[in-house]
XYZ file of C-alpha atoms in Angstrom:
686
model
C 81.978 4.155 66.834
C 79.012 3.541 64.534
C 75.829 2.729 66.463
C 73.071 2.859 63.833
C 73.720 2.648 60.077
C 71.355 3.792 57.338
C 71.870 2.120 53.960
C 70.979 4.555 51.189
C 70.230 1.788 48.714
C 67.959 -1.165 48.142
C 67.782 -4.843 47.261
C 70.785 -7.131 47.395
C 73.412 -4.628 48.554
C 71.193 -3.393 51.387
C 70.735 -6.988 52.586
C 74.479 -7.571 52.254
C 75.346 -4.586 54.479
C 72.661 -5.525 57.002
C 74.182 -9.017 57.326
C 77.535 -7.592 58.436
C 75.842 -5.094 60.737
C 73.966 -7.897 62.498
C 77.248 -9.742 63.056
C 78.870 -6.585 64.497
C 75.912 -5.472 66.618
C 75.247 -2.347 64.552
C 71.592 -1.275 64.299
C 70.247 -0.782 60.777
C 67.878 1.516 58.913
C 66.420 0.863 55.465
C 64.939 3.446 53.136
C 62.434 2.369 50.519
C 60.307 3.750 47.716
C 56.597 3.120 47.352
C 57.371 0.593 44.615
C 59.560 -1.420 46.975
C 57.018 -1.271 49.756
C 54.331 -2.658 47.456
C 56.646 -5.483 46.412
C 57.295 -6.503 50.055
C 61.030 -6.332 49.456
C 62.999 -8.478 51.925
C 65.570 -5.765 52.597
C 62.872 -3.611 54.169
C 61.832 -6.313 56.605
C 65.396 -7.224 57.556
C 66.315 -3.752 58.814
C 65.716 -2.760 62.413
C 63.887 0.332 61.145
C 62.625 1.456 57.738
C 61.750 4.884 56.406
C 59.511 5.455 53.383
C 60.731 7.740 50.607
C 57.539 8.962 48.888
C 57.550 8.158 45.184
C 58.318 5.196 42.940
C 61.088 6.118 40.510
C 64.781 6.502 41.486
C 64.736 10.240 40.765
C 61.847 10.645 43.224
C 63.396 8.517 45.961
C 66.862 6.966 46.126
C 68.485 9.841 44.221
C 67.033 12.559 46.481
C 69.734 13.623 48.934
C 67.397 15.642 51.132
C 65.044 12.670 51.551
C 67.899 10.364 52.569
C 69.201 12.848 55.128
C 65.715 13.394 56.514
C 65.353 9.627 56.916
C 68.643 9.505 58.831
C 67.514 12.318 61.088
C 64.113 10.790 61.803
C 65.521 7.317 62.511
C 68.431 8.507 64.627
C 71.083 6.970 62.351
C 74.607 8.193 62.947
C 76.198 6.773 59.779
C 75.308 6.237 56.114
C 76.450 3.475 53.759
C 75.722 4.274 50.092
C 75.847 0.715 48.679
C 76.502 0.801 44.946
C 74.622 2.636 42.236
C 72.318 5.583 42.906
C 74.260 8.077 45.078
C 77.202 5.802 45.905
C 79.684 7.849 43.855
C 78.036 11.221 44.305
C 80.450 13.682 45.917
C 77.629 16.082 46.787
C 75.898 13.318 48.745
C 79.095 12.355 50.599
C 79.676 15.993 51.544
C 76.060 16.448 52.666
C 76.263 13.382 54.908
C 79.471 14.620 56.493
C 78.129 18.181 56.877
C 75.097 16.744 58.689
C 77.430 15.324 61.335
C 77.032 11.717 60.183
C 79.749 9.149 59.499
C 80.168 8.529 55.777
C 81.128 4.936 54.947
C 83.231 5.628 51.893
C 86.021 7.821 50.573
C 85.877 11.585 51.223
C 83.835 13.766 48.903
C 86.976 15.285 47.365
C 88.218 11.823 46.314
C 84.838 10.899 44.849
C 84.769 14.193 42.935
C 88.307 13.683 41.637
C 87.611 10.143 40.426
C 83.996 10.827 39.424
C 85.181 13.140 36.686
C 86.780 10.412 34.630
C 88.549 12.839 32.339
C 90.176 14.681 35.243
C 90.959 11.345 36.893
C 92.774 10.115 33.791
C 94.917 13.259 33.712
C 95.706 13.059 37.431
C 96.617 9.378 37.457
C 98.647 9.647 34.276
C 100.974 11.912 36.260
C 101.236 9.134 38.867
C 102.498 6.772 36.162
C 99.288 4.813 35.557
C 99.066 3.842 31.837
C 96.212 5.483 29.873
C 94.318 5.139 26.599
C 93.895 8.209 24.350
C 90.553 9.979 24.857
C 88.500 12.883 23.487
C 85.823 15.163 24.885
C 84.079 15.893 21.587
C 83.635 14.265 18.205
C 85.837 16.647 16.230
C 88.971 15.163 14.758
C 88.293 11.540 15.662
C 89.398 9.286 12.821
C 90.807 6.254 14.629
C 87.869 3.859 14.959
C 86.517 1.876 16.746
C 85.964 4.062 19.800
C 83.994 3.724 23.002
C 81.621 6.416 24.262
C 81.563 6.445 28.079
C 79.711 8.281 30.812
C 81.947 10.520 32.868
C 79.893 9.904 36.027
C 78.885 6.567 37.509
C 79.674 3.121 36.192
C 78.069 -0.282 35.657
C 78.240 0.086 31.881
C 75.571 2.794 31.832
C 75.981 5.155 28.917
C 78.580 3.052 27.079
C 78.441 2.683 23.292
C 80.916 1.089 20.863
C 81.164 3.078 17.623
C 82.917 1.559 14.606
C 82.619 4.407 12.101
C 82.109 8.164 12.011
C 78.539 7.855 10.717
C 77.226 6.440 13.977
C 79.194 8.624 16.384
C 76.739 11.509 16.859
C 73.766 9.231 17.583
C 75.838 7.126 19.995
C 76.945 10.195 21.930
C 73.365 11.508 22.176
C 72.023 8.134 23.336
C 74.828 7.695 25.870
C 74.128 11.150 27.298
C 70.449 10.353 27.806
C 71.164 7.027 29.490
C 73.875 8.503 31.727
C 71.607 11.376 32.757
C 68.824 8.930 33.631
C 71.146 6.662 35.642
C 73.432 9.184 37.381
C 71.833 12.612 36.930
C 74.850 13.648 34.844
C 74.883 13.314 31.050
C 78.559 14.167 30.532
C 80.339 11.669 28.258
C 83.764 11.269 26.694
C 85.261 9.092 23.971
C 88.085 6.604 24.292
C 89.944 4.347 21.884
C 88.369 0.883 21.864
C 90.684 -2.114 22.206
C 89.510 -5.191 20.327
C 89.665 -8.489 22.242
C 90.526 -6.614 25.435
C 89.975 -8.099 28.885
C 88.469 -6.253 31.839
C 90.684 -6.843 34.885
C 90.370 -4.931 38.141
C 92.162 -4.637 41.463
C 90.460 -4.321 44.848
C 92.167 -1.634 46.931
C 91.604 -0.445 50.473
C 92.883 2.675 52.194
C 92.736 3.795 55.814
C 92.967 7.142 57.575
C 96.577 6.431 58.525
C 97.882 6.682 54.958
C 98.033 2.994 54.126
C 96.741 1.770 50.740
C 96.812 -1.953 49.916
C 95.725 -4.259 47.107
C 93.552 -7.175 48.237
C 93.595 -9.135 44.998
C 92.374 -8.890 41.436
C 89.322 -9.972 39.478
C 88.510 -10.999 35.915
C 85.306 -9.301 34.709
C 85.514 -9.687 30.935
C 82.265 -11.520 30.173
C 79.791 -8.685 29.817
C 76.527 -7.823 28.166
C 75.826 -4.245 27.154
C 79.105 -3.333 28.906
C 77.818 -4.697 32.203
C 79.545 -7.609 33.908
C 77.631 -10.866 34.302
C 80.453 -13.300 35.180
C 83.303 -12.326 37.503
C 86.086 -14.382 39.021
C 89.062 -14.065 41.330
C 91.902 -14.192 40.804
C 92.262 -13.111 37.182
C 94.093 -15.696 35.082
C 97.155 -13.613 34.164
C 100.930 -14.112 34.380
C 102.345 -13.235 37.782
C 104.435 -10.383 36.414
C 101.292 -8.811 34.940
C 99.454 -9.302 38.247
C 102.265 -7.596 40.152
C 102.247 -4.653 37.744
C 98.461 -4.326 37.991
C 98.596 -4.246 41.796
C 101.389 -1.685 41.795
C 99.482 0.577 39.380
C 96.299 0.283 41.447
C 98.047 1.140 44.700
C 99.777 4.083 42.981
C 96.358 5.338 41.866
C 95.011 5.051 45.415
C 97.969 6.841 46.941
C 97.744 9.641 44.374
C 94.350 10.641 45.766
C 94.866 9.681 49.446
C 92.278 6.957 49.082
C 90.132 5.922 52.058
C 87.869 2.875 52.245
C 86.996 0.286 49.596
C 87.706 1.069 45.966
C 88.345 -0.666 42.685
C 90.828 0.314 40.014
C 89.732 -1.061 36.652
C 92.077 -1.818 33.766
C 91.774 -2.916 30.155
C 94.215 -5.730 29.414
C 95.275 -5.894 25.745
C 96.003 -9.270 24.082
C 99.760 -8.631 24.269
C 99.747 -8.128 28.055
C 99.790 -4.317 28.003
C 97.155 -2.738 30.241
C 95.477 0.664 30.512
C 93.532 2.468 33.233
C 89.766 2.535 32.707
C 88.360 4.090 35.873
C 88.410 4.033 39.648
C 85.150 3.084 41.317
C 84.996 4.856 44.671
C 82.717 2.328 46.307
C 82.233 -1.344 46.992
C 81.759 -3.321 43.761
C 78.933 -5.709 42.941
C 81.555 -8.440 42.481
C 83.247 -7.958 45.867
C 82.157 -11.424 47.132
C 84.708 -13.246 44.960
C 87.472 -11.331 46.728
C 85.867 -12.116 50.085
C 85.786 -15.841 49.338
C 89.416 -15.933 48.211
C 90.741 -13.884 51.156
C 88.296 -14.769 53.918
C 87.783 -11.050 54.598
C 84.482 -9.255 55.194
C 84.914 -6.183 53.005
C 81.833 -4.457 54.421
C 83.261 -5.018 57.896
C 86.522 -3.444 56.750
C 84.562 -0.482 55.380
C 82.986 0.118 58.764
C 86.332 -0.330 60.514
C 88.036 2.268 58.319
C 85.066 4.655 58.556
C 85.460 4.587 62.339
C 89.074 5.725 61.941
C 90.733 2.404 62.732
C 93.771 1.202 60.784
C 93.647 -1.761 58.450
C 94.928 -5.006 60.016
C 98.720 -5.154 59.989
C 98.654 -8.563 58.319
C 96.184 -9.288 55.543
C 95.455 -12.786 54.223
C 96.794 -14.048 50.916
C 94.264 -14.951 48.218
C 93.790 -18.716 47.811
C 91.711 -20.959 45.567
C 89.338 -19.631 42.934
C 85.962 -17.902 43.204
C 83.383 -17.218 40.484
C 80.276 -15.041 40.639
C 77.388 -14.821 38.200
C 74.736 -12.134 38.134
C 71.266 -13.597 37.785
C 69.177 -10.988 35.967
C 65.517 -10.654 35.016
C 65.985 -10.460 31.273
C 65.545 -12.394 28.051
C 69.071 -12.860 26.732
C 67.832 -14.212 23.406
C 65.638 -11.160 22.769
C 68.287 -8.461 22.896
C 68.571 -8.563 26.702
C 65.003 -7.356 27.052
C 64.237 -6.843 30.773
C 61.559 -9.055 32.285
C 59.008 -8.271 34.960
C 56.574 -10.281 37.017
C 56.232 -12.175 40.285
C 58.840 -14.705 41.392
C 56.591 -17.614 42.309
C 59.562 -19.763 43.316
C 63.213 -18.881 43.903
C 65.202 -21.888 45.052
C 68.895 -22.629 44.527
C 70.134 -26.013 45.784
C 73.286 -26.588 47.819
C 73.582 -22.981 49.059
C 75.843 -23.068 52.112
C 75.648 -19.399 53.110
C 74.019 -16.091 52.290
C 75.893 -12.766 52.263
C 79.024 -14.269 53.812
C 80.167 -16.874 56.301
C 80.878 -19.527 53.665
C 82.769 -22.617 54.777
C 84.922 -23.402 51.778
C 84.516 -24.992 49.308
C 80.888 -24.116 48.748
C 78.169 -21.926 47.345
C 77.030 -18.490 48.543
C 73.887 -16.626 47.551
C 73.554 -12.834 47.755
C 69.992 -12.150 46.683
C 67.792 -9.100 46.545
C 64.656 -11.194 46.105
C 62.813 -14.123 47.625
C 59.873 -16.209 46.486
C 56.933 -13.834 46.139
C 59.012 -10.784 45.253
C 57.636 -8.609 42.464
C 60.131 -7.544 39.803
C 59.117 -4.140 38.437
C 60.492 -1.731 35.861
C 61.898 1.018 38.070
C 65.233 -0.513 39.033
C 68.127 -2.604 37.759
C 67.323 -6.072 36.451
C 69.777 -7.951 38.714
C 67.931 -10.348 41.018
C 70.783 -12.088 42.781
C 74.404 -13.140 42.709
C 75.495 -16.750 43.031
C 79.107 -17.115 44.143
C 81.235 -20.224 44.554
C 84.685 -20.975 45.951
C 86.704 -23.985 44.874
C 90.236 -25.188 45.234
C 90.657 -24.796 41.473
C 88.933 -22.851 38.717
C 87.576 -26.066 37.199
C 86.114 -27.202 40.533
C 84.444 -23.839 41.097
C 83.032 -23.813 37.550
C 81.492 -27.269 37.894
C 79.850 -26.543 41.244
C 78.435 -23.208 40.114
C 77.102 -24.399 36.743
C 75.400 -27.429 38.327
C 73.737 -25.376 41.059
C 72.503 -22.851 38.507
C 71.114 -25.540 36.216
C 69.200 -27.111 39.112
C 67.777 -23.832 40.445
C 64.007 -23.363 40.362
C 63.332 -19.863 39.033
C 59.641 -19.510 38.334
C 57.589 -16.563 37.167
C 60.203 -14.233 35.667
C 62.406 -14.838 32.640
C 66.088 -14.866 33.642
C 69.508 -15.227 32.036
C 70.147 -18.492 33.931
C 70.453 -20.715 30.843
C 72.964 -18.359 29.239
C 75.083 -18.276 32.391
C 75.170 -22.073 32.575
C 76.175 -22.365 28.928
C 78.931 -19.776 29.377
C 80.352 -21.648 32.362
C 80.200 -24.969 30.499
C 81.666 -23.660 27.254
C 85.090 -24.918 26.113
C 86.184 -21.306 25.544
C 85.518 -20.395 29.178
C 87.378 -23.481 30.379
C 90.340 -22.501 28.215
C 90.224 -18.871 29.482
C 89.631 -17.700 25.909
C 87.637 -14.739 27.169
C 87.429 -11.013 26.553
C 84.768 -8.305 26.535
C 83.479 -9.517 23.155
C 82.937 -13.106 24.329
C 79.161 -13.094 23.901
C 79.371 -11.509 20.445
C 81.452 -14.448 19.191
C 79.672 -17.308 20.937
C 76.086 -17.351 19.731
C 75.735 -20.940 20.950
C 75.508 -19.818 24.583
C 72.179 -18.104 23.878
C 70.417 -21.442 23.286
C 68.031 -22.693 25.959
C 69.358 -25.476 28.158
C 66.330 -27.648 27.405
C 66.806 -29.200 23.935
C 63.837 -28.795 21.609
C 63.358 -32.547 21.299
C 63.018 -32.882 25.097
C 60.256 -30.272 25.428
C 57.506 -32.880 24.752
C 58.673 -34.850 27.792
C 58.388 -31.748 29.972
C 54.903 -31.130 28.561
C 53.950 -34.757 29.237
C 55.145 -34.391 32.824
C 53.052 -31.233 33.182
C 49.966 -33.003 31.818
C 50.428 -36.045 34.084
C 50.963 -33.820 37.134
C 47.744 -31.966 36.307
C 45.925 -35.290 36.039
C 47.309 -36.333 39.427
C 46.153 -33.014 40.879
C 42.635 -33.593 39.551
C 42.578 -37.068 41.102
C 43.865 -35.736 44.433
C 41.122 -33.116 44.617
C 38.286 -35.138 43.049
C 35.168 -35.056 45.256
C 33.985 -38.482 44.004
C 35.554 -41.597 42.476
C 39.043 -40.402 43.433
C 40.427 -43.933 43.063
C 39.863 -44.050 39.309
C 42.684 -43.035 36.946
C 42.324 -39.538 35.514
C 40.253 -39.493 32.360
C 39.022 -43.051 32.854
C 36.198 -44.056 30.567
C 34.478 -47.278 29.482
C 35.794 -46.836 25.934
C 39.539 -46.579 26.543
C 40.689 -46.039 22.968
C 40.612 -42.245 23.131
C 43.568 -40.461 24.717
C 43.588 -37.448 27.014
C 44.645 -34.246 25.267
C 46.309 -31.186 26.828
C 47.558 -28.113 24.953
C 50.226 -25.753 26.217
C 51.559 -22.424 25.012
C 55.340 -22.155 25.069
C 57.839 -19.345 24.674
C 57.807 -17.592 21.321
C 54.097 -18.017 20.624
C 54.317 -21.741 19.803
C 52.021 -24.446 21.111
C 52.525 -28.082 21.997
C 49.769 -30.656 22.304
C 50.270 -33.791 24.371
C 48.076 -36.867 23.980
C 48.320 -39.745 26.435
C 46.259 -42.723 27.578
C 46.471 -44.501 30.901
C 45.344 -48.125 31.175
C 43.013 -49.396 33.869
C 45.962 -49.891 36.233
C 47.106 -46.298 35.822
C 50.079 -47.140 33.600
C 50.993 -45.038 30.581
C 49.669 -47.061 27.671
C 50.557 -44.617 24.882
C 51.544 -41.023 24.294
C 52.400 -38.584 21.519
C 52.864 -34.864 20.991
C 52.505 -32.266 18.271
C 54.189 -28.875 18.128
C 52.961 -25.940 16.079
C 53.180 -22.174 15.867
C 50.046 -20.796 17.502
C 49.339 -18.393 14.666
C 49.468 -21.170 12.081
C 47.950 -24.014 14.041
C 44.703 -23.631 12.136
C 46.459 -23.589 8.777
C 45.675 -26.007 5.949
C 48.613 -28.326 6.726
C 48.667 -29.937 10.144
C 52.157 -30.463 11.603
C 53.518 -33.985 11.679
C 53.676 -35.673 15.092
C 57.205 -36.002 16.453
C 58.938 -39.356 16.754
C 58.608 -39.941 20.476
C 60.906 -41.961 22.734
C 59.592 -44.977 24.590
C 58.209 -43.755 27.916
C 56.891 -45.579 30.959
C 55.253 -43.838 33.899
C 57.030 -44.589 37.182
C 55.357 -42.052 39.463
C 53.026 -39.086 39.114
C 52.017 -36.671 41.860
C 50.852 -33.061 41.502
C 54.439 -31.840 42.040
C 56.663 -34.699 40.880
C 56.578 -36.931 37.833
C 59.093 -39.710 37.209
C 59.349 -41.133 33.700
C 61.390 -44.023 32.331
C 62.615 -42.645 28.988
C 64.220 -45.277 26.778
C 65.406 -47.099 29.879
C 66.668 -43.980 31.711
C 64.699 -42.803 34.733
C 64.094 -39.019 34.692
C 62.479 -37.007 37.495
C 60.557 -33.808 36.758
C 59.569 -31.221 39.369
C 56.272 -29.545 38.475
C 54.989 -26.295 39.964
C 51.653 -24.874 38.889
C 50.448 -21.297 39.433
C 47.063 -20.759 37.825
C 47.414 -21.798 34.184
C 51.223 -21.399 34.281
C 53.198 -24.611 34.703
C 56.911 -24.641 35.539
C 58.738 -27.891 34.867
C 62.313 -28.510 36.035
C 63.904 -31.677 34.712
C 67.311 -33.257 34.191
C 67.749 -31.559 30.799
C 66.588 -28.060 31.703
C 63.527 -26.031 32.613
C 60.347 -25.290 30.674
C 57.695 -22.658 31.262
C 54.293 -23.652 29.885
C 50.810 -22.191 29.979
C 47.972 -24.687 29.833
C 45.424 -23.610 27.249
C 41.688 -24.024 27.873
C 39.870 -26.752 25.985
C 37.151 -24.295 24.990
C 38.768 -20.833 24.856
C 36.605 -17.776 25.243
C 36.635 -15.204 22.437
C 39.121 -12.382 22.975
C 39.685 -9.032 21.350
C 42.202 -9.083 18.527
C 44.768 -6.404 17.832
C 45.194 -5.074 14.342
C 47.504 -6.987 12.025
C 51.022 -5.592 12.113
C 50.728 -4.332 15.699
C 53.898 -4.049 17.771
C 53.154 -4.645 21.437
C 55.116 -3.390 24.442
C 57.147 -6.323 25.847
C 57.141 -4.781 29.335
C 55.972 -1.635 31.126
C 57.987 1.495 30.481
C 58.076 4.958 28.993
C 58.320 5.914 25.326
C 61.223 8.351 25.330
C 61.450 9.037 21.590
C 59.404 8.425 18.446
C 61.578 8.241 15.320
C 58.923 7.985 12.595
C 55.592 9.498 11.571
C 52.259 8.016 10.564
C 52.300 7.416 6.828
C 56.071 7.021 6.649
C 57.424 3.999 4.758
C 59.916 1.970 6.818
C 62.122 -1.032 6.196
C 62.613 -4.093 8.382
C 64.972 -3.323 11.273
C 64.445 0.441 11.130
C 63.999 2.079 14.578
C 60.408 3.155 15.208
C 60.616 4.361 18.813
C 62.645 3.957 21.987
C 61.223 2.401 25.150
C 62.944 3.000 28.497
C 62.624 0.417 31.261
C 64.874 -0.694 34.131
C 67.087 2.352 33.521
C 68.018 1.190 29.999
C 66.912 2.243 26.524
C 65.374 -0.448 24.295
C 64.873 0.292 20.589
C 61.641 -0.959 19.002
C 62.375 -1.962 15.402
C 60.123 -2.478 12.404
C 59.630 -6.251 11.959
C 58.992 -5.927 8.224
C 58.861 -3.436 5.371
C 55.707 -1.353 5.303
C 53.975 1.893 6.155
C 53.448 3.246 9.668
C 49.685 3.098 10.074
C 49.374 4.040 13.761
C 51.520 5.504 16.552
C 49.143 5.547 19.510
C 51.734 6.467 22.174
C 53.509 9.846 21.971
C 56.981 10.566 23.332
C 56.788 10.707 27.116
C 53.834 8.323 27.281
C 53.755 5.447 29.768
C 52.752 1.971 28.597
C 51.943 -1.356 30.191
C 52.882 -4.798 28.896
C 50.908 -5.637 25.765
C 50.061 -2.057 24.843
C 50.142 -1.281 21.113
C 53.204 0.840 20.345
C 52.853 0.994 16.572
C 51.002 -0.620 13.691
C 52.846 -1.412 10.451
C 50.861 -1.995 7.267
C 52.978 -4.445 5.289
C 50.652 -4.701 2.285
C 52.381 -3.717 -0.991
C 52.293 -0.089 -2.053
C 50.237 0.618 -5.210
C 53.410 1.200 -7.188
C 54.685 -2.231 -6.202
C 51.763 -4.024 -7.874
C 52.333 -4.975 -11.505
C 50.348 -7.220 -13.862
C 51.827 -10.666 -14.398
C 52.303 -9.840 -18.098
C 53.129 -6.162 -18.663
C 52.216 -6.456 -22.356
C 48.596 -7.332 -21.571
C 45.863 -4.945 -20.522
C 45.403 -5.596 -16.779
C 41.666 -4.986 -17.189
């Protein structure tokens, strides 16, 4: 029987395993890197014991088998749970744990090795009757495009590249190898035929030491970005005969390898109903909570039960209702999924009924790796939390989840929240018109929830809250309205910076009774605000001030009362209102002079490492041409030329580390001498 369990992982999955262990009376041990210790990660504090793994990056810490085993020895742990990611599907790690006399919570090393080599797994399972797509191990002879380059080790979309013609195949393979090596320590890739408009459907299987393999339901995981799932639901919306065939194929795959523990068999469902094996993940999946909510099972508890040698329950519950999960990630969806870093000043989701399990249905569950105050760095995956809902119907679950997401207060780090809400509220999602290319076809879901014409109201709320704060902390004459003066004709003025480099200026005047007498706003791009033509003020709605405190402002907007929650951290102001959220930065009235970067400078959007430099100083480039590659949060991010020009500077060499705002390159976009011609070629230009 397991007495003390070490979780060889971090963040959300570590907290998830600890929650089950607490319920079962199992002691827990966390391991953590220096980066996680500095960030005061909640998973470290929730364990009974914690062991430091010296270093900050995954390769220095969570991917070091000897360090994990040493931590188990020093803490007295008698079992290891790998979580997902890192070493979760590493056969060498599973074998080392077992050889050390510890209980391994997962399938045996030989099963992990068999399924970890995806090419060998395809050949083995094809013999068991599981349908397969054609695949290749090298680029020779491939003429049937499009194809998909995939990492042979690991999962989570790492190392995947869609290639639509032969010209881009070599570069895609090289890039996939680098990303796979960075994520899994194994750069082996293979190539598979790509199915257009395919759906990603998977089956949760479980096996015990007594030879029983069962299917516990299926999941729809088609809405993905960069081949990584962001919306998952159970059950998949498929005809019953297709569901039955999927379950039978998944169980056949499990039996073919004598599967033990939790696993997932993933399939690609073609538009005509035909399906093909993709891979078997020999671990618990990120999306396992939707299966838990539909079955009422604790899958981590089942993992521990099976690891202790016990049989699966003779009778397993039938899946009921519908569950949906979204992955809340620190990233800017509208900027090519650029990862975001920073401090989470507030992390609040309303109506959460349970965390990491124990949900009384219907309701909302939160599995989070972060709390307010957590620091989001560049070393690890960008997922912050998972929000999961169960409803009697798919429509009920969708409504509850989208509303809770829209009302969440997520301050300090850019997230994909708005995109997730728009996906859930889209007519295509409601109609189950989904596949792995959903986001490519629906550009409308990338728009911010807050409409542009409602941003001035959020800025007005921020300005009025700031005025209320000044009144609340005024050492003298605190009873006077903010900005009161004998000559009342002049309004108060507050300027804010908004996303994208724009600015908005709000002007308002309160009368002697503290009522809003007038207001207006002006929006402008910050780099053109001083231009010769001033922007025209917007046509503003009629607004009356109902209430203003430092944290809450209520406005009557054209007869409709709207409440805004305002949270200020330094000069940053976070406003959550009925139409969406806004992040503003109040600008000083008299700004101090600052150093300017050279014109044409490309700045690092986040900390990371420059892995490759594609151009040289003096080289002429065109807009959109790759200049260099920045690696952060285990993903590669190309830095592209914003305009035609000549590379004037490349201050960071390959291998160099950069911080946010560092100059990566300078592009001189002035015309080349040969591009300059006199207005009349017949005349002497002198």
